[in-house]
mmCIF file of C-alpha atoms in Angstrom:
data_model
loop_
_atom_site.group_PDB
_atom_site.id
_atom_site.type_symbol
_atom_site.label_atom_id
_atom_site.label_comp_id
_atom_site.label_asym_id
_atom_site.label_seq_id
_atom_site.Cartn_x
_atom_site.Cartn_y
_atom_site.Cartn_z
ATOM 1 C CA MET A 1 22.496 -1.622 -3.083
ATOM 2 C CA SER A 2 21.216 -0.885 0.453
ATOM 3 C CA ALA A 3 17.764 -2.023 1.244
ATOM 4 C CA LEU A 4 15.166 0.576 0.062
ATOM 5 C CA LEU A 5 13.003 -0.983 3.645
ATOM 6 C CA ASP A 6 14.619 -2.538 6.131
ATOM 7 C CA ILE A 7 12.962 -3.352 9.697
ATOM 8 C CA ASN A 8 14.707 -5.453 11.812
ATOM 9 C CA ASN A 9 13.048 -7.141 14.949
ATOM 10 C CA LEU A 10 10.024 -4.933 15.466
ATOM 11 C CA HIS A 11 7.885 -5.438 18.051
ATOM 12 C CA ALA A 12 4.425 -3.018 17.979
ATOM 13 C CA GLY A 13 1.543 -3.076 19.200
ATOM 14 C CA VAL A 14 -1.662 -1.222 20.024
ATOM 15 C CA ASP A 15 -3.934 0.049 23.792
ATOM 16 C CA GLY A 16 -1.529 -1.484 24.927
ATOM 17 C CA THR A 17 -2.220 -4.884 23.328
ATOM 18 C CA PRO A 18 1.613 -6.370 21.161
ATOM 19 C CA ILE A 19 0.725 -7.662 17.180
ATOM 20 C CA LEU A 20 3.581 -7.788 15.560
ATOM 21 C CA ASN A 21 6.506 -9.257 18.038
ATOM 22 C CA GLY A 22 9.526 -9.665 16.161
ATOM 23 C CA LEU A 23 9.060 -8.992 12.588
ATOM 24 C CA SER A 24 12.054 -8.368 10.163
ATOM 25 C CA LEU A 25 11.229 -7.553 6.436
ATOM 26 C CA ALA A 26 13.555 -6.190 3.846
ATOM 27 C CA ILE A 27 12.225 -4.321 0.438
ATOM 28 C CA GLN A 28 15.336 -3.726 -2.289
ATOM 29 C CA PRO A 29 14.435 -1.039 -4.805
ATOM 30 C CA GLY A 30 12.511 -2.455 -7.576
ATOM 31 C CA GLU A 31 11.242 -5.569 -5.704
ATOM 32 C CA VAL A 32 7.567 -6.007 -5.112
ATOM 33 C CA HIS A 33 6.915 -8.008 -1.914
ATOM 34 C CA ALA A 34 3.582 -10.007 -0.877
ATOM 35 C CA ILE A 35 2.359 -10.913 2.414
ATOM 36 C CA MET A 36 0.158 -13.155 3.336
ATOM 37 C CA GLY A 37 -1.475 -14.775 6.601
ATOM 38 C CA PRO A 38 -4.931 -15.479 8.222
ATOM 39 C CA ASN A 39 -6.986 -12.878 9.890
ATOM 40 C CA GLY A 40 -5.311 -11.334 13.335
ATOM 41 C CA SER A 41 -2.102 -12.080 11.855
ATOM 42 C CA GLY A 42 -0.833 -8.396 11.662
ATOM 43 C CA LYS A 43 -0.407 -7.250 8.214
ATOM 44 C CA SER A 44 -2.463 -4.118 8.294
ATOM 45 C CA THR A 45 -1.265 -3.237 11.403
ATOM 46 C CA LEU A 46 2.218 -3.833 9.709
ATOM 47 C CA SER A 47 0.776 -0.532 7.522
ATOM 48 C CA TYR A 48 -0.055 1.390 10.239
ATOM 49 C CA VAL A 49 2.603 1.073 11.621
ATOM 50 C CA LEU A 50 5.085 1.790 8.903
ATOM 51 C CA SER A 51 2.900 5.063 7.918
ATOM 52 C CA GLY A 52 2.455 6.196 10.615
ATOM 53 C CA LYS A 53 -0.770 5.877 12.013
ATOM 54 C CA ASP A 54 -1.619 7.682 15.775
ATOM 55 C CA GLY A 55 -1.900 4.642 18.236
ATOM 56 C CA TYR A 56 -0.162 2.051 17.427
ATOM 57 C CA GLU A 57 3.482 2.264 18.765
ATOM 58 C CA VAL A 58 6.712 1.018 18.744
ATOM 59 C CA SER A 59 7.984 -0.577 21.591
ATOM 60 C CA ASP A 60 11.831 -2.144 20.358
ATOM 61 C CA GLY A 61 13.278 -2.940 17.066
ATOM 62 C CA GLU A 62 14.077 -0.193 13.385
ATOM 63 C CA MET A 63 12.035 0.650 10.851
ATOM 64 C CA LEU A 64 14.652 2.425 8.344
ATOM 65 C CA PHE A 65 12.549 4.106 4.923
ATOM 66 C CA ASP A 66 15.532 5.354 2.005
ATOM 67 C CA GLY A 67 17.990 5.275 4.923
ATOM 68 C CA ARG A 68 15.937 7.721 7.977
ATOM 69 C CA SER A 69 13.999 5.779 10.712
ATOM 70 C CA LEU A 70 10.283 6.485 10.427
ATOM 71 C CA ALA A 71 10.581 6.350 14.194
ATOM 72 C CA ASP A 72 11.516 10.088 14.148
ATOM 73 C CA MET A 73 9.566 10.722 10.809
ATOM 74 C CA ALA A 74 6.088 12.704 11.280
ATOM 75 C CA PRO A 75 3.203 10.604 9.050
ATOM 76 C CA GLU A 76 3.285 13.600 6.571
ATOM 77 C CA GLU A 77 7.043 13.464 6.855
ATOM 78 C CA ARG A 78 7.097 9.602 5.439
ATOM 79 C CA ALA A 79 5.001 10.229 2.562
ATOM 80 C CA ILE A 80 7.200 13.357 1.782
ATOM 81 C CA ALA A 81 10.467 10.672 1.864
ATOM 82 C CA GLY A 82 7.356 8.632 -0.389
ATOM 83 C CA LEU A 83 5.865 6.245 1.630
ATOM 84 C CA PHE A 84 2.161 6.194 0.505
ATOM 85 C CA LEU A 85 -0.540 3.721 1.620
ATOM 86 C CA ALA A 86 -3.240 2.331 0.306
ATOM 87 C CA PHE A 87 -6.137 1.329 2.728
ATOM 88 C CA GLN A 88 -8.354 -1.393 2.817
ATOM 89 C CA TYR A 89 -11.311 0.508 3.603
ATOM 90 C CA PRO A 90 -10.836 4.241 1.795
ATOM 91 C CA LEU A 91 -12.018 7.159 4.113
ATOM 92 C CA GLU A 92 -15.187 9.419 2.113
ATOM 93 C CA ILE A 93 -14.633 12.546 2.724
ATOM 94 C CA PRO A 94 -17.821 14.741 1.783
ATOM 95 C CA GLY A 95 -17.821 18.388 0.181
ATOM 96 C CA VAL A 96 -14.941 17.544 -0.955
ATOM 97 C CA THR A 97 -13.516 16.788 -4.402
ATOM 98 C CA ASN A 98 -11.424 13.370 -6.016
ATOM 99 C CA MET A 99 -9.951 16.236 -7.662
ATOM 100 C CA THR A 100 -9.518 19.091 -4.978
ATOM 101 C CA PHE A 101 -8.183 16.177 -2.990
ATOM 102 C CA LEU A 102 -5.595 15.264 -5.121
ATOM 103 C CA LYS A 103 -4.163 18.736 -6.240
ATOM 104 C CA THR A 104 -3.786 19.768 -2.252
ATOM 105 C CA SER A 105 -2.240 16.131 -1.908
ATOM 106 C CA LEU A 106 0.517 16.343 -4.620
ATOM 107 C CA ASN A 107 1.068 19.981 -3.865
ATOM 108 C CA ALA A 108 2.011 19.864 -0.392
ATOM 109 C CA ILE A 109 4.182 16.467 -1.227
ATOM 110 C CA LEU A 110 5.746 19.090 -3.841
ATOM 111 C CA ARG A 111 6.058 21.736 -0.931
ATOM 112 C CA GLY A 112 7.249 19.805 0.876
ATOM 113 C CA ARG A 113 10.242 17.851 -0.803
ATOM 114 C CA GLY A 114 11.100 21.890 -1.800
ATOM 115 C CA GLU A 115 9.682 21.685 -5.531
ATOM 116 C CA ASP A 116 7.446 24.018 -7.128
ATOM 117 C CA GLU A 117 3.200 23.534 -7.520
ATOM 118 C CA MET A 118 1.800 22.300 -10.418
ATOM 119 C CA ASP A 119 -0.327 24.930 -11.741
ATOM 120 C CA ALA A 120 -4.069 23.821 -12.477
ATOM 121 C CA ALA A 121 -3.577 23.174 -16.487
ATOM 122 C CA SER A 122 -0.016 20.490 -16.162
ATOM 123 C CA PHE A 123 -2.510 19.380 -12.838
ATOM 124 C CA LEU A 124 -5.552 18.523 -14.879
ATOM 125 C CA ARG A 125 -3.732 17.270 -18.008
ATOM 126 C CA LEU A 126 -1.967 15.069 -15.716
ATOM 127 C CA ALA A 127 -5.022 13.202 -14.129
ATOM 128 C CA ARG A 128 -6.925 13.112 -17.066
ATOM 129 C CA GLU A 129 -4.039 11.038 -18.635
ATOM 130 C CA LYS A 130 -3.879 8.965 -14.856
ATOM 131 C CA SER A 131 -7.369 8.386 -14.378
ATOM 132 C CA ARG A 132 -8.398 7.523 -17.915
ATOM 133 C CA ALA A 133 -5.891 4.515 -17.710
ATOM 134 C CA LEU A 134 -7.694 3.074 -14.873
ATOM 135 C CA GLY A 135 -10.751 3.453 -16.193
ATOM 136 C CA MET A 136 -12.360 6.481 -14.123
ATOM 137 C CA ASN A 137 -13.938 9.182 -16.115
ATOM 138 C CA ASP A 138 -13.726 12.655 -15.637
ATOM 139 C CA GLU A 139 -17.380 12.972 -13.822
ATOM 140 C CA MET A 140 -15.363 10.719 -11.124
ATOM 141 C CA LEU A 141 -13.062 13.261 -10.707
ATOM 142 C CA LYS A 142 -15.323 15.796 -9.982
ATOM 143 C CA ARG A 143 -17.490 13.756 -7.282
ATOM 144 C CA GLN A 144 -16.960 14.634 -3.910
ATOM 145 C CA LEU A 145 -13.956 11.704 -2.448
ATOM 146 C CA ASN A 146 -15.903 7.929 -2.463
ATOM 147 C CA VAL A 147 -18.925 9.496 -1.554
ATOM 148 C CA GLY A 148 -20.976 6.960 -3.113
ATOM 149 C CA PHE A 149 -18.436 5.263 -4.759
ATOM 150 C CA SER A 150 -18.375 1.580 -5.003
ATOM 151 C CA GLY A 151 -15.749 -0.635 -3.816
ATOM 152 C CA GLY A 152 -14.043 -1.266 -6.879
ATOM 153 C CA GLU A 153 -14.602 2.967 -7.592
ATOM 154 C CA LYS A 154 -12.765 2.855 -4.537
ATOM 155 C CA LYS A 155 -9.697 1.058 -4.475
ATOM 156 C CA ARG A 156 -9.408 2.612 -7.898
ATOM 157 C CA ASN A 157 -9.572 5.734 -6.673
ATOM 158 C CA GLU A 158 -6.155 4.767 -4.488
ATOM 159 C CA ILE A 159 -4.156 3.475 -7.000
ATOM 160 C CA LEU A 160 -5.071 7.045 -8.900
ATOM 161 C CA GLN A 161 -3.537 8.563 -5.958
ATOM 162 C CA MET A 162 -0.087 6.792 -5.879
ATOM 163 C CA ALA A 163 -0.084 7.215 -9.928
ATOM 164 C CA MET A 164 -0.199 10.383 -9.548
ATOM 165 C CA LEU A 165 2.420 11.122 -6.019
ATOM 166 C CA GLU A 166 4.162 8.772 -7.632
ATOM 167 C CA PRO A 167 6.218 7.038 -3.790
ATOM 168 C CA LYS A 168 9.143 5.120 -3.524
ATOM 169 C CA LEU A 169 7.462 2.873 -1.968
ATOM 170 C CA GLY A 170 3.779 1.235 -2.054
ATOM 171 C CA ILE A 171 1.817 -0.310 0.621
ATOM 172 C CA LEU A 172 -1.144 -1.263 -1.029
ATOM 173 C CA ASP A 173 -3.624 -3.040 2.456
ATOM 174 C CA GLU A 174 -6.239 -6.140 0.813
ATOM 175 C CA THR A 175 -6.518 -4.074 -2.302
ATOM 176 C CA ASP A 176 -8.479 -6.853 -3.851
ATOM 177 C CA SER A 177 -10.311 -7.466 -1.271
ATOM 178 C CA GLY A 178 -14.513 -6.792 -2.364
ATOM 179 C CA LEU A 179 -13.690 -6.326 -6.340
ATOM 180 C CA ASP A 180 -14.917 -8.456 -8.528
ATOM 181 C CA ILE A 181 -12.710 -9.736 -11.357
ATOM 182 C CA ASP A 182 -13.135 -7.346 -13.801
ATOM 183 C CA ALA A 183 -12.468 -4.763 -11.365
ATOM 184 C CA LEU A 184 -9.262 -7.024 -10.188
ATOM 185 C CA LYS A 185 -7.248 -6.954 -13.139
ATOM 186 C CA THR A 186 -8.036 -2.806 -13.862
ATOM 187 C CA VAL A 187 -6.509 -1.991 -10.452
ATOM 188 C CA ALA A 188 -3.502 -4.328 -10.477
ATOM 189 C CA GLU A 189 -2.858 -3.178 -14.635
ATOM 190 C CA GLY A 190 -2.604 0.020 -12.447
ATOM 191 C CA VAL A 191 -0.226 -1.272 -9.996
ATOM 192 C CA ASN A 192 2.280 -3.203 -13.037
ATOM 193 C CA ALA A 193 2.336 0.402 -14.600
ATOM 194 C CA LEU A 194 4.109 1.777 -11.433
ATOM 195 C CA ARG A 195 5.965 -0.679 -11.361
ATOM 196 C CA ALA A 196 9.614 0.920 -11.273
ATOM 197 C CA PRO A 197 13.496 -0.332 -10.791
ATOM 198 C CA ASP A 198 13.814 2.722 -8.351
ATOM 199 C CA ARG A 199 10.112 2.024 -6.416
ATOM 200 C CA GLY A 200 9.224 -1.050 -4.116
ATOM 201 C CA MET A 201 6.066 -2.046 -3.579
ATOM 202 C CA LEU A 202 4.505 -3.870 -0.296
ATOM 203 C CA VAL A 203 1.225 -6.080 -1.381
ATOM 204 C CA ILE A 204 -0.849 -7.331 1.807
ATOM 205 C CA THR A 205 -3.879 -9.583 0.873
ATOM 206 C CA HIS A 206 -5.800 -12.769 2.085
ATOM 207 C CA TYR A 207 -5.204 -14.723 -1.163
ATOM 208 C CA GLN A 208 -3.538 -15.983 -4.267
ATOM 209 C CA ARG A 209 -5.893 -14.234 -6.901
ATOM 210 C CA LEU A 210 -4.174 -11.221 -6.361
ATOM 211 C CA LEU A 211 -0.844 -12.715 -7.620
ATOM 212 C CA ASP A 212 -2.340 -14.545 -10.913
ATOM 213 C CA PHE A 213 -1.750 -10.026 -11.941
ATOM 214 C CA ILE A 214 0.425 -9.089 -10.164
ATOM 215 C CA LYS A 215 3.130 -11.096 -9.721
ATOM 216 C CA PRO A 216 5.784 -10.787 -6.624
ATOM 217 C CA ASP A 217 9.633 -11.311 -6.593
ATOM 218 C CA VAL A 218 8.811 -12.238 -3.129
ATOM 219 C CA VAL A 219 6.140 -13.829 -0.826
ATOM 220 C CA HIS A 220 6.684 -13.462 2.676
ATOM 221 C CA VAL A 221 3.843 -16.041 5.524
ATOM 222 C CA MET A 222 2.658 -13.677 8.670
ATOM 223 C CA ALA A 223 1.020 -15.407 11.806
ATOM 224 C CA ALA A 224 1.273 -13.953 15.105
ATOM 225 C CA GLY A 225 3.079 -10.943 14.607
ATOM 226 C CA GLN A 226 5.738 -12.444 12.631
ATOM 227 C CA ILE A 227 7.281 -13.764 9.489
ATOM 228 C CA VAL A 228 7.172 -17.792 9.226
ATOM 229 C CA LYS A 229 8.395 -18.259 5.596
ATOM 230 C CA SER A 230 9.449 -16.455 2.853
ATOM 231 C CA GLY A 231 9.478 -18.198 -0.422
ATOM 232 C CA GLY A 232 8.438 -17.345 -4.531
ATOM 233 C CA PRO A 233 5.091 -17.087 -6.111
ATOM 234 C CA GLU A 234 4.735 -20.648 -5.694
ATOM 235 C CA LEU A 235 4.726 -19.823 -1.736
ATOM 236 C CA ALA A 236 1.028 -18.263 -2.525
ATOM 237 C CA LEU A 237 0.395 -21.483 -5.097
ATOM 238 C CA GLU A 238 0.960 -23.675 -2.068
ATOM 239 C CA LEU A 239 -0.920 -21.829 1.267
ATOM 240 C CA GLU A 240 -3.814 -21.196 -1.552
ATOM 241 C CA LYS A 241 -3.631 -25.516 -1.651
ATOM 242 C CA SER A 242 -2.849 -25.905 2.329
ATOM 243 C CA GLY A 243 -4.533 -22.507 4.046
ATOM 244 C CA TYR A 244 -2.332 -21.545 6.913
ATOM 245 C CA GLY A 245 -2.202 -23.883 9.411
ATOM 246 C CA GLU A 246 1.206 -24.942 9.806
ATOM 247 C CA TYR A 247 2.408 -22.112 9.784
ATOM 248 C CA VAL A 248 0.355 -19.969 12.408
ATOM 249 C CA GLY A 249 1.221 -23.663 14.958
ATOM 250 C CA GLU A 250 5.211 -22.728 13.516
ATOM 251 C CA ALA A 251 4.277 -18.880 14.660
ATOM 252 C CA VAL A 252 2.869 -20.019 17.788
ATOM 253 C CA ASN A 253 5.250 -22.780 18.891
ATOM 254 C CA ALA A 254 8.638 -20.231 18.385
#
């Protein structure tokens, strides 16, 4: 089986500063991978480079998504192909309701794939079904996008977007940051409901606690822009006890 995401010797940075230094990673369909590491290790940079955020430049290596080179695709093409990024700090968009944003995003994806747009009634039924599963009421759908939302509400909103778009690969950039335990459980339940044999997920986190609820197939340790160790879920427990010091040293000396 070919990998859903195949990254080989990736070097990338921003404003001329190198951040990713020869990173390699492969995610098969149906797998959930977690990346853990200290601040400054390049975790969020990896998510930005994969999604095509402006200002991030790839200097070497390749990123293949479903067999296609991401370097040859604009950000909107990556989204249409099935790549989704849940932001660590979701943006507020005053004047645009949550419902309008969701409908516009979903129909843009459908148009890009040559499919019929969803009519208003069908969209409303789907949005209500998905939002209620995440503990979001109709009032939240009518509010301006993320404006006045708590940290937990913003993160639930990101998972709602992923549930509506049903991507092939979901990248969750520190989705657990700022969440209390109840919000964390709700978000994790939403993520787990999206696990599927043909969908992969990349979960980026500092802390093991998220992985108590979202059980990864593989855990990677990232330091100095590299994957320095990979293992099973038990690796996250080891990191919780011993920290990242050993692996930071390995990256520096590599």
